mmCIF file of C-alpha atoms in Angstrom:
data_model
loop_
_atom_site.group_PDB
_atom_site.id
_atom_site.type_symbol
_atom_site.label_atom_id
_atom_site.label_comp_id
_atom_site.label_asym_id
_atom_site.label_seq_id
_atom_site.Cartn_x
_atom_site.Cartn_y
_atom_site.Cartn_z
ATOM 1 C CA CYS B 11 0.000 0.000 0.000
ATOM 2 C CA THR B 12 2.904 2.361 0.762
ATOM 3 C CA MET B 13 4.493 1.687 -2.633
ATOM 4 C CA ARG B 14 1.243 2.528 -4.391
ATOM 5 C CA LYS B 15 0.902 5.752 -2.448
ATOM 6 C CA THR B 16 4.490 6.730 -3.341
ATOM 7 C CA LEU B 17 3.861 6.134 -7.079
ATOM 8 C CA GLN B 18 0.675 8.195 -7.010
ATOM 9 C CA GLN B 19 2.447 11.074 -5.297
ATOM 10 C CA ARG B 20 5.340 10.992 -7.787
ATOM 11 C CA LYS B 21 2.938 11.041 -10.736
ATOM 12 C CA GLU B 22 1.242 14.181 -9.470
ATOM 13 C CA THR B 23 4.430 16.184 -8.941
ATOM 14 C CA GLY B 24 5.477 16.654 -12.614
ATOM 15 C CA PHE B 25 6.552 15.058 -15.866
ATOM 16 C CA THR B 26 8.975 12.169 -16.101
ATOM 17 C CA ILE B 27 12.145 12.507 -18.162
ATOM 18 C CA VAL B 28 10.722 10.061 -20.728
ATOM 19 C CA GLU B 29 7.659 12.254 -21.284
ATOM 20 C CA VAL B 30 9.832 15.345 -21.747
ATOM 21 C CA LEU B 31 12.096 13.520 -24.226
ATOM 22 C CA ILE B 32 9.087 12.359 -26.253
ATOM 23 C CA VAL B 33 7.741 15.917 -26.488
ATOM 24 C CA LEU B 34 11.178 17.235 -27.530
ATOM 25 C CA ALA B 35 11.541 14.505 -30.187
ATOM 26 C CA ILE B 36 8.131 15.341 -31.668
ATOM 27 C CA ALA B 37 8.935 19.080 -31.674
ATOM 28 C CA GLY B 38 12.269 18.334 -33.358
ATOM 29 C CA LEU B 39 10.543 16.329 -36.101
ATOM 30 C CA ILE B 40 8.061 19.129 -36.741
ATOM 31 C CA ILE B 41 10.866 21.702 -37.008
ATOM 32 C CA LEU B 42 12.814 19.407 -39.361
ATOM 33 C CA VAL B 43 9.815 18.985 -41.674
ATOM 34 C CA VAL B 44 9.239 22.748 -41.766
ATOM 35 C CA LEU B 45 12.917 23.511 -42.487
ATOM 36 C CA LEU B 46 12.955 21.003 -45.338
ATOM 37 C CA ALA B 47 9.687 22.248 -46.863
ATOM 38 C CA VAL B 48 10.367 26.007 -46.879
ATOM 39 C CA PRO B 49 13.128 26.062 -49.568
ATOM 40 C CA ALA B 50 11.023 23.882 -51.882
ATOM 41 C CA LEU B 51 8.038 26.202 -51.452
ATOM 42 C CA GLN B 52 10.191 29.260 -52.212
ATOM 43 C CA ARG B 53 11.653 27.567 -55.323
ATOM 44 C CA ASN B 54 8.162 26.641 -56.547
ATOM 45 C CA GLY B 55 7.051 30.239 -56.063
ATOM 46 C CA ARG B 56 9.978 31.572 -58.100
ATOM 47 C CA ASN B 57 9.319 28.999 -60.850
ATOM 48 C CA THR B 58 5.652 29.956 -61.026
ATOM 49 C CA SER B 59 6.639 33.618 -61.236
ATOM 50 C CA MET B 60 9.083 32.955 -64.108
ATOM 51 C CA LYS B 61 6.460 30.973 -66.042
ATOM 52 C CA SER B 62 3.967 33.797 -65.527
ATOM 53 C CA ASP B 63 6.523 36.379 -66.705
ATOM 54 C CA ALA B 64 7.341 34.332 -69.818
ATOM 55 C CA SER B 65 3.622 34.073 -70.613
ATOM 56 C CA ALA B 66 3.283 37.855 -70.177
ATOM 57 C CA VAL B 67 6.149 38.443 -72.626
ATOM 58 C CA ALA B 68 4.616 36.017 -75.151
ATOM 59 C CA GLY B 69 1.299 37.847 -74.721
ATOM 60 C CA GLY B 70 3.033 41.200 -75.331
ATOM 61 C CA ILE B 71 4.507 39.863 -78.564
ATOM 62 C CA SER B 72 1.092 38.583 -79.695
ATOM 63 C CA GLU B 73 -0.477 41.941 -78.805
ATOM 64 C CA PHE B 74 2.222 43.731 -80.827
ATOM 65 C CA GLU B 75 1.449 41.541 -83.849
ATOM 66 C CA SER B 76 -2.263 42.166 -83.419
ATOM 67 C CA ASN B 77 -1.847 45.933 -83.183
ATOM 68 C CA ASN B 78 0.505 46.092 -86.176
ATOM 69 C CA ASP B 79 -1.252 44.032 -88.850
ATOM 70 C CA GLY B 80 0.780 40.888 -88.159
ATOM 71 C CA ALA B 81 4.206 42.554 -88.170
ATOM 72 C CA MET B 82 6.740 40.865 -85.873
ATOM 73 C CA PRO B 83 8.631 42.948 -83.307
ATOM 74 C CA THR B 84 12.325 43.566 -83.820
ATOM 75 C CA ALA B 85 13.214 44.109 -80.161
ATOM 76 C CA VAL B 86 11.925 42.894 -76.803
ATOM 77 C CA ALA B 87 13.758 44.186 -73.744
ATOM 78 C CA GLY B 88 13.330 45.540 -70.253
ATOM 79 C CA THR B 89 13.009 44.848 -66.545
ATOM 80 C CA GLY B 90 9.642 45.286 -64.871
ATOM 81 C CA THR B 91 8.006 46.895 -67.900
ATOM 82 C CA VAL B 92 9.150 45.151 -71.072
ATOM 83 C CA ALA B 93 9.042 47.176 -74.295
ATOM 84 C CA VAL B 94 8.010 45.210 -77.380
ATOM 85 C CA SER B 95 8.884 47.320 -80.423
ATOM 86 C CA GLY B 96 9.479 47.120 -84.135
ATOM 87 C CA GLY B 97 10.750 49.212 -86.988
ATOM 88 C CA GLY B 98 8.911 51.578 -89.288
ATOM 89 C CA THR B 99 5.469 52.802 -88.350
ATOM 90 C CA THR B 100 4.672 50.067 -85.844
ATOM 91 C CA THR B 101 3.007 50.789 -82.502
ATOM 92 C CA PRO B 102 5.031 49.470 -79.529
ATOM 93 C CA THR B 103 3.400 47.548 -76.680
ATOM 94 C CA ASP B 104 4.414 46.782 -73.117
ATOM 95 C CA ALA B 105 4.416 43.584 -71.077
ATOM 96 C CA LYS B 106 4.547 43.639 -67.281
ATOM 97 C CA VAL B 107 6.916 41.222 -65.499
ATOM 98 C CA GLN B 108 8.320 40.956 -61.978
ATOM 99 C CA GLY B 109 10.703 43.800 -61.148
ATOM 100 C CA SER B 110 13.766 41.537 -60.980
ATOM 101 C CA THR B 111 13.127 39.605 -64.215
ATOM 102 C CA VAL B 112 15.421 40.675 -67.059
ATOM 103 C CA VAL B 113 14.068 40.263 -70.601
ATOM 104 C CA ASN B 114 16.185 40.598 -73.754
ATOM 105 C CA SER B 115 16.091 39.722 -77.444
ATOM 106 C CA SER B 116 18.713 37.093 -78.138
ATOM 107 C CA ALA B 117 19.044 33.585 -79.494
ATOM 108 C CA ASN B 118 20.186 32.327 -76.066
ATOM 109 C CA HIS B 119 18.256 29.133 -75.386
ATOM 110 C CA THR B 120 19.935 28.643 -71.997
ATOM 111 C CA PRO B 121 19.269 31.901 -70.115
ATOM 112 C CA ALA B 122 20.285 32.382 -66.498
ATOM 113 C CA VAL B 123 17.663 31.864 -63.811
ATOM 114 C CA GLY B 124 15.744 35.152 -63.531
ATOM 115 C CA THR B 125 16.308 36.043 -67.198
ATOM 116 C CA ILE B 126 13.970 35.593 -70.155
ATOM 117 C CA SER B 127 15.503 35.341 -73.609
ATOM 118 C CA VAL B 128 13.283 36.067 -76.623
ATOM 119 C CA ASP B 129 14.441 34.463 -79.875
ATOM 120 C CA LEU B 130 12.624 36.487 -82.529
ATOM 121 C CA GLN B 131 11.743 34.771 -85.804
ATOM 122 C CA ASP B 132 12.140 31.273 -84.375
ATOM 123 C CA LYS B 133 10.062 28.586 -82.664
ATOM 124 C CA CYS B 134 10.795 26.421 -79.642
ATOM 125 C CA THR B 135 10.720 23.185 -81.644
ATOM 126 C CA THR B 136 12.565 24.388 -84.751
ATOM 127 C CA THR B 137 15.627 26.005 -83.211
ATOM 128 C CA GLY B 138 17.901 27.426 -85.873
ATOM 129 C CA ASN B 139 15.262 27.395 -88.619
ATOM 130 C CA ALA B 140 14.157 30.999 -88.975
ATOM 131 C CA ASN B 141 10.395 31.368 -89.074
ATOM 132 C CA VAL B 142 9.450 35.023 -89.570
ATOM 133 C CA ARG B 143 5.992 34.486 -88.033
ATOM 134 C CA ALA B 144 7.052 33.275 -84.570
ATOM 135 C CA ALA B 145 9.028 34.086 -81.455
ATOM 136 C CA ALA B 146 10.389 31.639 -78.888
ATOM 137 C CA VAL B 147 10.378 32.837 -75.268
ATOM 138 C CA TRP B 148 13.048 30.927 -73.285
ATOM 139 C CA TYR B 149 13.343 30.882 -69.490
ATOM 140 C CA ALA B 150 14.957 28.729 -66.801
ATOM 141 C CA ILE B 151 13.342 27.182 -63.757
ATOM 142 C CA GLU B 152 15.109 25.860 -60.682
ATOM 143 C CA ASN B 153 15.010 22.285 -59.444
ATOM 144 C CA SER B 154 16.279 20.595 -56.300
ATOM 145 C CA SER B 155 19.649 19.651 -57.856
ATOM 146 C CA ALA B 156 20.591 23.317 -58.518
ATOM 147 C CA THR B 157 20.816 22.764 -62.291
ATOM 148 C CA PRO B 158 18.308 24.893 -64.209
ATOM 149 C CA GLN B 159 15.768 23.361 -66.561
ATOM 150 C CA TYR B 160 15.090 25.365 -69.715
ATOM 151 C CA LYS B 161 11.528 25.910 -70.862
ATOM 152 C CA CYS B 162 10.117 27.619 -73.925
ATOM 153 C CA ILE B 163 6.801 29.217 -74.923
ATOM 154 C CA ASP B 164 5.956 29.920 -78.575
ATOM 155 C CA SER B 165 4.383 33.235 -79.385
#
């Protein structure tokens, strides 16, 4: 009876070391999961932003063609507000992208992450074969292995 009374008293005075260790282990696992998930979520956000910016640039090129009787632009460049322009009597248009995204007209099909390269008079699938009625919008997205993957949108 005395042993039982002693155990009941000990139970009421606080937590055992085993209970504290279990709580700390669970808290540690939760923190580990959060720390592993945050970089992936940030990377996915940046990738979504780049895809959205590339679509905006492709839309700006299409709008330029529409406003100028099918004429293709001769230059696409800018940061934040991208100017889509052409020669002669064409009317320029603008495309809005994230403030840190750099857009330029070049035939670079492997742009740096955060840069969009517009290959005028070409298509994504026919690289090197000039097609005066198209523009390929190239961009890079990040993956977990730190090597960029290159994507393209035809305009």
